[in-house]
Tab-separated table of C-alpha atoms in Angstrom:
chain	number	residue	atom	x	y	z
A	1	MET	CA	6.378	3.253	1.934
A	2	PRO	CA	7.180	3.443	-1.790
A	3	GLU	CA	7.828	6.631	-3.417
A	4	PRO	CA	4.607	7.754	-5.608
A	5	GLN	CA	5.268	7.575	-9.119
A	6	LYS	CA	5.284	10.888	-11.266
A	7	ALA	CA	1.743	12.009	-12.157
A	8	THR	CA	0.805	11.329	-15.847
A	9	ALA	CA	-2.226	11.850	-18.194
A	10	PRO	CA	-5.291	9.582	-17.492
A	11	THR	CA	-5.368	6.791	-20.036
A	12	SER	CA	-8.873	5.570	-19.546
A	13	ALA	CA	-12.167	6.534	-18.093
A	14	LEU	CA	-11.488	4.120	-14.955
A	15	ASP	CA	-8.124	6.110	-14.585
A	16	ARG	CA	-9.930	9.385	-14.690
A	17	TYR	CA	-12.633	8.490	-12.155
A	18	PHE	CA	-10.377	7.248	-9.621
A	19	LYS	CA	-7.454	9.793	-10.396
A	20	ILE	CA	-4.923	6.937	-10.616
A	21	SER	CA	-2.516	8.752	-12.816
A	22	GLU	CA	-3.124	12.023	-11.171
A	23	ARG	CA	-2.152	10.697	-7.993
A	24	GLY	CA	0.945	9.124	-9.503
A	25	SER	CA	-0.219	5.511	-9.071
A	26	SER	CA	-0.977	2.661	-11.574
A	27	ILE	CA	-3.534	-0.116	-11.915
A	28	ALA	CA	-0.908	-2.667	-10.711
A	29	ALA	CA	0.194	-0.632	-7.704
A	30	GLU	CA	-3.467	-0.291	-6.730
A	31	PHE	CA	-3.973	-3.830	-7.119
A	32	ARG	CA	-0.958	-4.627	-4.919
A	33	GLY	CA	-2.261	-2.177	-2.380
A	34	GLY	CA	-5.703	-3.703	-2.373
A	35	LEU	CA	-4.388	-7.210	-1.711
A	36	ALA	CA	-2.144	-5.999	0.999
A	37	ALA	CA	-4.849	-4.166	2.796
A	38	PHE	CA	-6.976	-7.295	2.830
A	39	PHE	CA	-4.293	-9.495	4.291
A	40	ALA	CA	-3.694	-6.984	6.803
A	41	MET	CA	-7.430	-6.578	7.779
A	42	SER	CA	-8.725	-10.076	7.186
A	43	TYR	CA	-8.301	-11.315	10.811
A	44	ILE	CA	-11.516	-9.065	11.451
A	45	VAL	CA	-13.599	-11.996	9.950
A	46	VAL	CA	-12.247	-14.237	12.744
A	47	LEU	CA	-11.968	-11.583	15.687
A	48	ASN	CA	-15.344	-9.956	15.384
A	49	PRO	CA	-17.458	-12.985	15.868
A	50	LEU	CA	-15.320	-13.823	19.002
A	51	VAL	CA	-15.873	-10.285	20.407
A	52	ILE	CA	-19.427	-9.861	19.814
A	53	GLY	CA	-20.671	-13.351	18.593
A	54	THR	CA	-19.951	-15.162	21.940
A	55	GLY	CA	-21.191	-12.639	24.633
A	56	ALA	CA	-24.794	-13.238	26.081
A	57	ASP	CA	-27.205	-10.368	26.345
A	58	ALA	CA	-29.783	-9.961	29.202
A	59	SER	CA	-31.909	-12.648	27.813
A	60	GLU	CA	-28.700	-15.024	27.821
A	61	ARG	CA	-28.902	-15.100	23.883
A	62	THR	CA	-25.651	-14.907	21.672
A	63	LEU	CA	-25.443	-13.673	18.185
A	64	GLY	CA	-23.464	-16.897	17.262
A	65	ILE	CA	-20.150	-17.086	15.553
A	66	ALA	CA	-20.814	-18.224	12.336
A	67	PRO	CA	-23.809	-15.612	11.632
A	68	VAL	CA	-21.512	-12.851	12.944
A	69	ALA	CA	-18.527	-14.095	10.652
A	70	ALA	CA	-20.589	-14.044	7.631
A	71	VAL	CA	-22.208	-10.512	8.088
A	72	THR	CA	-18.645	-9.235	9.150
A	73	ALA	CA	-17.296	-10.189	5.752
A	74	LEU	CA	-20.332	-9.096	3.862
A	75	VAL	CA	-20.543	-5.650	5.300
A	76	ALA	CA	-16.670	-5.096	5.237
A	77	GLY	CA	-16.824	-5.833	1.474
A	78	VAL	CA	-19.760	-3.465	0.718
A	79	MET	CA	-18.676	-0.450	2.830
A	80	THR	CA	-14.943	-0.849	1.635
A	81	ILE	CA	-16.154	-0.715	-2.097
A	82	LEU	CA	-18.601	2.097	-1.285
A	83	MET	CA	-15.705	4.170	0.407
A	84	GLY	CA	-13.670	3.683	-2.780
A	85	VAL	CA	-16.291	4.389	-5.197
A	86	ILE	CA	-17.744	7.408	-3.301
A	87	ALA	CA	-14.927	8.985	-1.558
A	88	LYS	CA	-12.273	7.728	-3.884
A	89	GLN	CA	-9.738	7.084	-0.951
A	90	PRO	CA	-7.691	3.919	-0.098
A	91	PHE	CA	-9.337	3.779	3.365
A	92	ALA	CA	-10.761	0.130	3.785
A	93	MET	CA	-13.685	-0.344	6.215
A	94	ALA	CA	-14.787	-3.166	8.705
A	95	ALA	CA	-16.257	-3.817	11.908
A	96	GLY	CA	-14.396	-1.276	14.378
A	97	LEU	CA	-12.572	-2.989	17.293
A	98	GLY	CA	-13.197	-0.181	19.714
A	99	VAL	CA	-16.994	-0.060	19.063
A	100	ASN	CA	-17.509	-4.062	19.396
A	101	ALA	CA	-15.498	-4.115	22.585
A	102	LEU	CA	-17.722	-1.548	23.987
A	103	LEU	CA	-20.851	-3.309	22.848
A	104	ALA	CA	-19.747	-6.706	24.223
A	105	SER	CA	-17.966	-5.778	27.370
A	106	THR	CA	-20.289	-2.873	28.547
A	107	ILE	CA	-23.506	-2.379	26.697
A	108	ALA	CA	-24.440	-5.847	26.499
A	109	THR	CA	-24.165	-6.185	30.254
A	110	THR	CA	-27.066	-3.536	30.584
A	111	PRO	CA	-30.146	-5.325	32.228
A	112	ASN	CA	-33.074	-5.982	30.002
A	113	LEU	CA	-31.260	-5.198	26.740
A	114	THR	CA	-31.156	-7.623	23.931
A	115	TRP	CA	-28.642	-7.874	21.083
A	116	ALA	CA	-31.350	-6.767	18.602
A	117	ASP	CA	-31.999	-3.838	20.999
A	118	ILE	CA	-28.191	-3.182	21.117
A	119	MET	CA	-27.846	-3.279	17.355
A	120	GLY	CA	-30.828	-0.929	17.037
A	121	LEU	CA	-28.731	1.620	19.127
A	122	VAL	CA	-25.841	1.226	16.712
A	123	VAL	CA	-28.113	1.970	13.835
A	124	LEU	CA	-29.590	5.084	15.369
A	125	ALA	CA	-26.169	6.400	16.212
A	126	GLY	CA	-25.144	5.942	12.590
A	127	LEU	CA	-28.327	7.812	11.428
A	128	ILE	CA	-27.605	10.659	13.761
A	129	MET	CA	-24.057	10.683	12.568
A	130	THR	CA	-25.178	10.840	8.721
A	131	VAL	CA	-27.541	13.754	9.730
A	132	LEU	CA	-24.698	15.524	11.230
A	133	VAL	CA	-22.304	14.870	8.160
A	134	LEU	CA	-25.143	16.085	5.660
A	135	THR	CA	-25.517	19.232	7.534
A	136	GLY	CA	-21.814	19.948	7.661
A	137	PHE	CA	-21.733	19.535	11.401
A	138	ARG	CA	-19.286	16.584	11.700
A	139	THR	CA	-17.009	18.107	9.100
A	140	ALA	CA	-16.693	21.340	10.926
A	141	VAL	CA	-16.155	19.586	14.156
A	142	PHE	CA	-13.674	17.294	12.515
A	143	GLU	CA	-11.643	20.521	11.150
A	144	ALA	CA	-12.058	22.342	14.530
A	145	VAL	CA	-10.732	19.635	16.740
A	146	PRO	CA	-6.941	20.135	17.408
A	147	GLU	CA	-4.744	17.630	15.822
A	148	SER	CA	-3.389	16.261	19.322
A	149	LEU	CA	-6.848	15.604	20.463
A	150	LYS	CA	-7.764	13.581	17.304
A	151	THR	CA	-4.688	11.653	17.949
A	152	ALA	CA	-5.358	11.119	21.502
A	153	ILE	CA	-8.708	9.616	20.828
A	154	VAL	CA	-6.898	7.109	18.710
A	155	VAL	CA	-4.343	6.173	21.342
A	156	GLY	CA	-7.112	5.835	24.097
A	157	ILE	CA	-9.180	3.230	21.982
A	158	GLY	CA	-5.621	1.460	21.372
A	159	PHE	CA	-4.970	1.354	25.193
A	160	PHE	CA	-8.706	-0.141	25.731
A	161	ILE	CA	-8.272	-2.666	22.815
A	162	SER	CA	-5.005	-3.886	24.204
A	163	PHE	CA	-6.404	-4.502	27.659
A	164	ILE	CA	-9.301	-6.391	26.252
A	165	GLY	CA	-6.869	-8.625	24.609
A	166	LEU	CA	-4.957	-9.155	27.714
A	167	VAL	CA	-8.204	-9.971	29.496
A	168	ASP	CA	-9.580	-12.355	26.830
A	169	SER	CA	-6.295	-14.194	26.640
A	170	GLY	CA	-6.184	-14.902	30.282
A	171	ILE	CA	-2.963	-12.930	30.922
A	172	ILE	CA	-5.297	-10.521	33.131
A	173	ARG	CA	-8.158	-12.226	35.093
A	174	ARG	CA	-10.754	-11.134	37.203
A	175	MET	CA	-10.256	-12.193	40.964
A	176	PRO	CA	-13.442	-12.411	43.003
A	177	ASP	CA	-13.071	-10.992	46.494
A	178	ALA	CA	-14.973	-12.122	49.641
A	179	ALA	CA	-18.044	-10.182	48.380
A	180	GLY	CA	-18.151	-12.036	45.318
A	181	THR	CA	-17.378	-9.127	42.999
A	182	THR	CA	-14.841	-9.121	40.279
A	183	VAL	CA	-13.206	-5.902	40.411
A	184	PRO	CA	-9.644	-6.824	41.583
A	185	VAL	CA	-7.502	-8.412	38.787
A	186	THR	CA	-4.670	-10.880	38.947
A	187	LEU	CA	-1.897	-12.129	36.576
A	188	GLY	CA	-2.870	-15.466	34.942
A	189	ALA	CA	-4.090	-18.285	37.101
A	190	GLY	CA	-3.504	-17.542	40.522
A	191	GLY	CA	-0.703	-14.995	39.949
A	192	HIS	CA	1.079	-17.440	37.562
A	193	LEU	CA	1.049	-17.871	33.796
A	194	LEU	CA	0.187	-21.398	33.415
A	195	GLY	CA	-1.418	-23.638	30.771
A	196	TRP	CA	-1.144	-24.508	27.070
A	197	PRO	CA	-3.543	-21.738	26.095
A	198	THR	CA	-1.446	-19.106	27.726
A	199	LEU	CA	1.612	-20.468	25.674
A	200	VAL	CA	-0.472	-20.132	22.475
A	201	PHE	CA	-1.261	-16.375	23.193
A	202	LEU	CA	2.394	-15.820	24.041
A	203	PHE	CA	3.481	-17.706	20.749
A	204	GLY	CA	1.027	-15.860	18.665
A	205	LEU	CA	2.027	-12.549	20.282
A	206	PHE	CA	5.754	-12.922	19.646
A	207	PHE	CA	5.377	-14.653	16.295
A	208	THR	CA	3.137	-11.718	15.029
A	209	ILE	CA	5.561	-9.289	16.467
A	210	ALA	CA	8.321	-10.922	14.500
A	211	LEU	CA	6.367	-10.896	11.478
A	212	PHE	CA	5.852	-7.153	11.617
A	213	ILE	CA	9.443	-6.450	12.358
A	214	ARG	CA	10.318	-8.245	9.016
A	215	ASN	CA	7.516	-6.253	7.146
A	216	VAL	CA	5.686	-9.314	6.309
A	217	LYS	CA	2.363	-8.598	4.670
A	218	GLY	CA	-0.605	-10.006	6.407
A	219	ALA	CA	1.318	-10.363	9.602
A	220	ILE	CA	-1.741	-10.325	11.887
A	221	LEU	CA	-3.540	-13.062	9.820
A	222	TRP	CA	-0.429	-15.236	9.596
A	223	GLY	CA	-0.090	-14.890	13.536
A	224	VAL	CA	-3.843	-15.918	13.897
A	225	LEU	CA	-3.394	-18.940	11.510
A	226	ALA	CA	0.043	-20.140	13.145
A	227	SER	CA	-1.591	-19.852	16.743
A	228	THR	CA	-4.731	-21.638	15.670
A	229	ALA	CA	-2.577	-24.539	13.988
A	230	LEU	CA	-0.542	-24.832	17.329
A	231	SER	CA	-3.748	-24.817	19.443
A	232	LEU	CA	-5.206	-27.571	17.311
A	233	ILE	CA	-2.179	-29.623	17.926
A	234	LEU	CA	-1.803	-29.026	21.682
A	235	GLU	CA	-5.657	-29.744	22.371
A	236	ALA	CA	-5.281	-33.101	20.480
A	237	VAL	CA	-2.048	-34.232	22.204
A	238	VAL	CA	-2.580	-32.493	25.750
A	239	PRO	CA	-6.189	-31.492	26.146
A	240	SER	CA	-6.821	-28.592	28.220
A	241	GLY	CA	-10.773	-28.302	27.908
A	242	SER	CA	-12.666	-25.311	28.763
A	243	VAL	CA	-11.660	-22.729	31.394
A	244	LYS	CA	-15.091	-23.434	33.035
A	245	LYS	CA	-13.621	-26.704	34.070
A	246	ALA	CA	-9.919	-25.686	34.846
A	247	ALA	CA	-8.360	-22.547	35.285
A	248	THR	CA	-5.838	-23.487	32.614
A	249	GLY	CA	-8.395	-24.148	29.904
A	250	TRP	CA	-9.380	-22.245	26.866
A	251	SER	CA	-11.291	-19.091	27.790
A	252	LEU	CA	-13.942	-19.550	24.602
A	253	ASN	CA	-13.687	-21.973	21.783
A	254	VAL	CA	-11.918	-25.206	22.650
A	255	PRO	CA	-9.956	-25.770	19.308
A	256	SER	CA	-10.919	-29.174	17.724
A	257	LEU	CA	-11.322	-30.044	14.166
A	258	ALA	CA	-13.845	-32.609	15.312
A	259	ASP	CA	-16.087	-29.725	16.201
A	260	MET	CA	-15.855	-27.906	13.027
A	261	LYS	CA	-19.045	-27.661	11.092
A	262	PHE	CA	-18.750	-26.115	7.573
A	263	THR	CA	-21.914	-24.891	6.288
A	264	THR	CA	-23.208	-22.254	3.869
A	265	PRO	CA	-23.013	-18.622	5.056
A	266	ASN	CA	-25.627	-17.832	7.671
A	267	PHE	CA	-27.095	-14.268	6.950
A	268	SER	CA	-29.913	-14.573	9.438
A	269	LEU	CA	-28.703	-11.783	11.600
A	270	ILE	CA	-29.426	-9.135	8.627
A	271	GLY	CA	-32.349	-7.061	9.482
A	272	SER	CA	-32.715	-8.444	12.999
A	273	ALA	CA	-31.879	-4.941	14.837
A	274	ASP	CA	-34.583	-3.477	16.741
A	275	LEU	CA	-34.586	0.028	16.155
A	276	PHE	CA	-36.518	1.306	19.298
A	277	GLY	CA	-36.387	-1.818	21.426
A	278	ALA	CA	-34.148	-0.376	23.966
A	279	PHE	CA	-36.204	2.755	24.488
A	280	THR	CA	-39.066	0.215	25.422
A	281	HIS	CA	-36.940	-2.139	27.686
A	282	ILE	CA	-34.736	0.315	29.505
A	283	GLY	CA	-36.560	3.730	29.022
A	284	PRO	CA	-36.046	6.632	26.822
A	285	LEU	CA	-33.365	8.416	28.985
A	286	ALA	CA	-31.085	5.289	29.454
A	287	ALA	CA	-31.436	4.425	25.902
A	288	SER	CA	-30.658	7.865	24.728
A	289	LEU	CA	-27.421	7.999	26.896
A	290	LEU	CA	-26.480	4.562	25.439
A	291	VAL	CA	-26.926	5.892	21.807
A	292	PHE	CA	-24.823	9.129	22.659
A	293	THR	CA	-22.120	6.765	23.965
A	294	ILE	CA	-21.952	4.942	20.841
A	295	LEU	CA	-22.238	8.143	18.823
A	296	LEU	CA	-19.322	9.705	20.651
A	297	SER	CA	-17.182	6.577	20.095
A	298	VAL	CA	-17.643	6.559	16.236
A	299	PHE	CA	-17.917	10.207	15.852
A	300	PHE	CA	-14.315	10.862	16.672
A	301	ASP	CA	-12.828	7.575	15.779
A	302	ALA	CA	-12.330	8.427	12.004
A	303	MET	CA	-10.557	11.687	12.752
A	304	GLY	CA	-7.076	10.557	13.660
A	305	VAL	CA	-7.213	7.373	11.503
A	306	SER	CA	-8.225	9.304	8.170
A	307	VAL	CA	-5.768	12.228	8.680
A	308	GLY	CA	-2.887	9.800	9.251
A	309	LEU	CA	-3.831	7.636	6.326
A	310	ALA	CA	-4.466	10.712	3.935
A	311	ALA	CA	-0.835	12.120	4.967
A	312	GLU	CA	0.789	8.792	4.280
A	313	ALA	CA	-1.203	8.321	0.816
A	314	GLY	CA	-0.447	11.838	-0.170
A	315	THR	CA	-4.076	12.753	-0.517
A	316	MET	CA	-3.932	15.904	1.717
A	317	LYS	CA	-4.953	19.244	-0.028
A	318	ASP	CA	-4.189	22.409	1.986
A	319	GLY	CA	-3.733	20.599	5.169
A	320	LYS	CA	-7.141	18.807	4.929
A	321	VAL	CA	-8.115	15.222	3.815
A	322	GLU	CA	-9.221	15.404	0.108
A	323	ASP	CA	-12.964	14.711	-0.307
A	324	ILE	CA	-13.414	14.649	3.548
A	325	ASP	CA	-17.045	15.252	3.558
A	326	LYS	CA	-17.510	12.028	1.324
A	327	VAL	CA	-15.321	10.075	3.529
A	328	LEU	CA	-17.243	11.004	6.796
A	329	LEU	CA	-20.545	10.434	5.005
A	330	VAL	CA	-19.407	6.695	3.993
A	331	ASP	CA	-17.810	6.345	7.511
A	332	ALA	CA	-21.287	7.337	9.136
A	333	PHE	CA	-23.298	5.020	6.817
A	334	GLY	CA	-21.020	2.205	8.059
A	335	SER	CA	-22.839	2.451	11.438
A	336	VAL	CA	-26.051	2.149	9.783
A	337	VAL	CA	-25.323	-0.810	7.631
A	338	GLY	CA	-23.357	-2.599	10.279
A	339	GLY	CA	-25.769	-2.273	13.057
A	340	GLY	CA	-28.561	-3.305	10.715
A	341	ALA	CA	-26.666	-6.454	9.783
A	342	SER	CA	-25.768	-7.041	13.660
A	343	GLY	CA	-22.233	-6.983	12.906
A	344	SER	CA	-21.341	-3.796	14.706
A	345	ALA	CA	-20.448	-0.410	13.396
A	346	ASN	CA	-18.018	-0.378	10.373
A	347	GLN	CA	-15.271	2.138	10.396
A	348	ILE	CA	-12.083	3.157	8.526
A	349	PHE	CA	-9.186	0.638	9.495
A	350	VAL	CA	-5.880	1.820	10.424
A	351	GLU	CA	-4.470	-1.183	8.822
A	352	SER	CA	-5.304	0.604	5.395
A	353	ALA	CA	-2.087	1.855	6.035
A	354	THR	CA	-0.637	-1.603	4.889
A	355	GLY	CA	-2.374	-1.057	1.416
A	356	ILE	CA	-0.857	2.326	1.077
A	357	GLY	CA	2.553	1.256	2.033
A	358	ALA	CA	2.162	-1.191	-0.859
A	359	GLY	CA	1.335	1.400	-3.250
A	360	ALA	CA	-2.400	2.198	-2.932
A	361	ARG	CA	-3.323	5.781	-3.520
A	362	THR	CA	-6.970	5.701	-4.808
A	363	GLY	CA	-10.196	4.012	-4.119
A	364	PHE	CA	-9.564	1.516	-6.776
A	365	ALA	CA	-7.562	-0.320	-4.308
A	366	ASN	CA	-10.581	-0.479	-2.153
A	367	ILE	CA	-12.504	-2.431	-5.008
A	368	VAL	CA	-9.782	-5.119	-4.574
A	369	THR	CA	-9.909	-5.379	-1.077
A	370	GLY	CA	-13.820	-5.262	-0.834
A	371	VAL	CA	-13.955	-8.192	-3.488
A	372	LEU	CA	-11.737	-10.210	-1.504
A	373	PHE	CA	-13.717	-9.662	1.651
A	374	LEU	CA	-16.972	-10.744	-0.259
A	375	LEU	CA	-15.079	-13.891	-1.376
A	376	ALA	CA	-14.068	-14.456	2.238
A	377	ILE	CA	-17.826	-14.957	3.199
A	378	PHE	CA	-17.665	-18.606	1.982
A	379	ILE	CA	-14.793	-19.332	4.409
A	380	SER	CA	-16.136	-17.772	7.337
A	381	PRO	CA	-17.549	-20.840	9.213
A	382	LEU	CA	-14.158	-21.975	9.659
A	383	VAL	CA	-13.671	-19.325	12.513
A	384	THR	CA	-15.661	-21.711	14.862
A	385	ILE	CA	-12.463	-23.830	15.619
A	386	VAL	CA	-10.440	-20.609	16.524
A	387	PRO	CA	-9.828	-20.062	20.247
A	388	PHE	CA	-9.710	-16.494	21.520
A	389	GLU	CA	-6.132	-17.208	22.733
A	390	ALA	CA	-4.984	-17.335	18.888
A	391	VAL	CA	-6.700	-14.022	18.169
A	392	ALA	CA	-6.163	-12.018	21.203
A	393	PRO	CA	-2.620	-11.206	20.077
A	394	ALA	CA	-4.218	-9.433	17.092
A	395	LEU	CA	-6.042	-7.159	19.646
A	396	VAL	CA	-2.757	-6.253	21.562
A	397	VAL	CA	-0.849	-5.575	18.210
A	398	VAL	CA	-3.506	-3.524	16.887
A	399	GLY	CA	-3.709	-1.464	20.015
A	400	PHE	CA	0.044	-0.987	19.823
A	401	LEU	CA	-0.259	0.366	16.265
A	402	MET	CA	-2.871	2.930	17.483
A	403	ILE	CA	-1.008	3.843	20.685
A	404	ARG	CA	2.300	4.575	18.778
A	405	GLN	CA	0.707	7.617	17.449
A	406	ALA	CA	0.878	9.197	20.819
A	407	VAL	CA	4.313	10.737	19.679
A	408	ASN	CA	2.305	13.016	17.334
A	409	ILE	CA	0.645	14.635	20.384
A	410	ASP	CA	2.224	18.019	21.252
A	411	TRP	CA	3.024	17.358	24.978
A	412	THR	CA	4.960	20.552	25.181
A	413	ASP	CA	1.757	22.527	24.916
A	414	TRP	CA	-0.140	22.023	28.180
A	415	GLY	CA	-3.462	23.368	26.690
A	416	LEU	CA	-3.168	20.225	24.252
A	417	GLY	CA	-1.209	17.808	26.210
A	418	ILE	CA	-3.286	17.741	29.377
A	419	PRO	CA	-6.762	17.255	27.505
A	420	ALA	CA	-5.029	14.528	25.397
A	421	PHE	CA	-3.813	12.785	28.418
A	422	LEU	CA	-7.306	13.002	30.121
């Protein structure tokens, strides 16, 4: 991380508002930081649609890859700009990987629930969290929770995300037993790593790791692009087809330029959430428990991430994140807007650290990142050709980035270490 410049007197209204000179930064540094943050996070426009856009709900309906891609870029752009303007922190936002995995792999399997019902639950969780912020409750809890537990929450989500990536890539597979259940798991196809899709995943994983080691900006995005290119070549030369036809096939999208349909952005999902549909379809008690589950996930997620980012950016005052109440308010509103657009709850992204490392210190960097996300709306239809094997490495790597924070947990204190482990 570059050393911050010496604080100087503000030179303009923009400088004063974002505290650019006060925090020892410059317009050029903020621009570089915003650009780096976008390249580090832009994979979410590809990844989120494949996580929640392909899974069927109780009515066998999917949200669709292209519509989810469009709202993912739109909401990320809007919320990132809001975070910059209101909280003035270089904390970019997008659809949270922990929450969308929870929605797709767990809540969407609930009988009688539709995606509209599920996104309604996300909105309700966001509204409740907004009230908790406005009343000061969430801020009080934020400051009361020990640092080790805040970090443990981030680490736990990291393990979950990595496991989802390994499952979706086909490295870990469900293995039906005699009773037809899918509880046991196995390695690859019949205990072996076979097939071109597996090769694409392994290539993407090691290529992305190599880019990270060499500090290449946008390593995750380049990894996804390179893996997608390799998958297109392999499918054209040695077709694998779908996993539904062969165990060595592609798990979701079969990569093919012939199947690519480039259309204008599809915003049909905006406003489709049913706020109280779940209460009608599964009952008030079950729906309330699901709202609480989502609320619990998003309530604590910003804790460890914002503290870590603020410490790296130098925006801590007296051991507290500067303007933390505004940070938490925008974070809570991200669930309302994300759920209302059916793109999942939007949260502060740990990849914002890439922008901070490139020089971002203020919310002006978020303006740059947000505008780039809005421009990305117009290329979102391209994600229909990206196979999950090309983006699963991103899940594993992001999981690693979150898990490595375990070193900050005080394992020598049993009163903190044991709760953190659990």
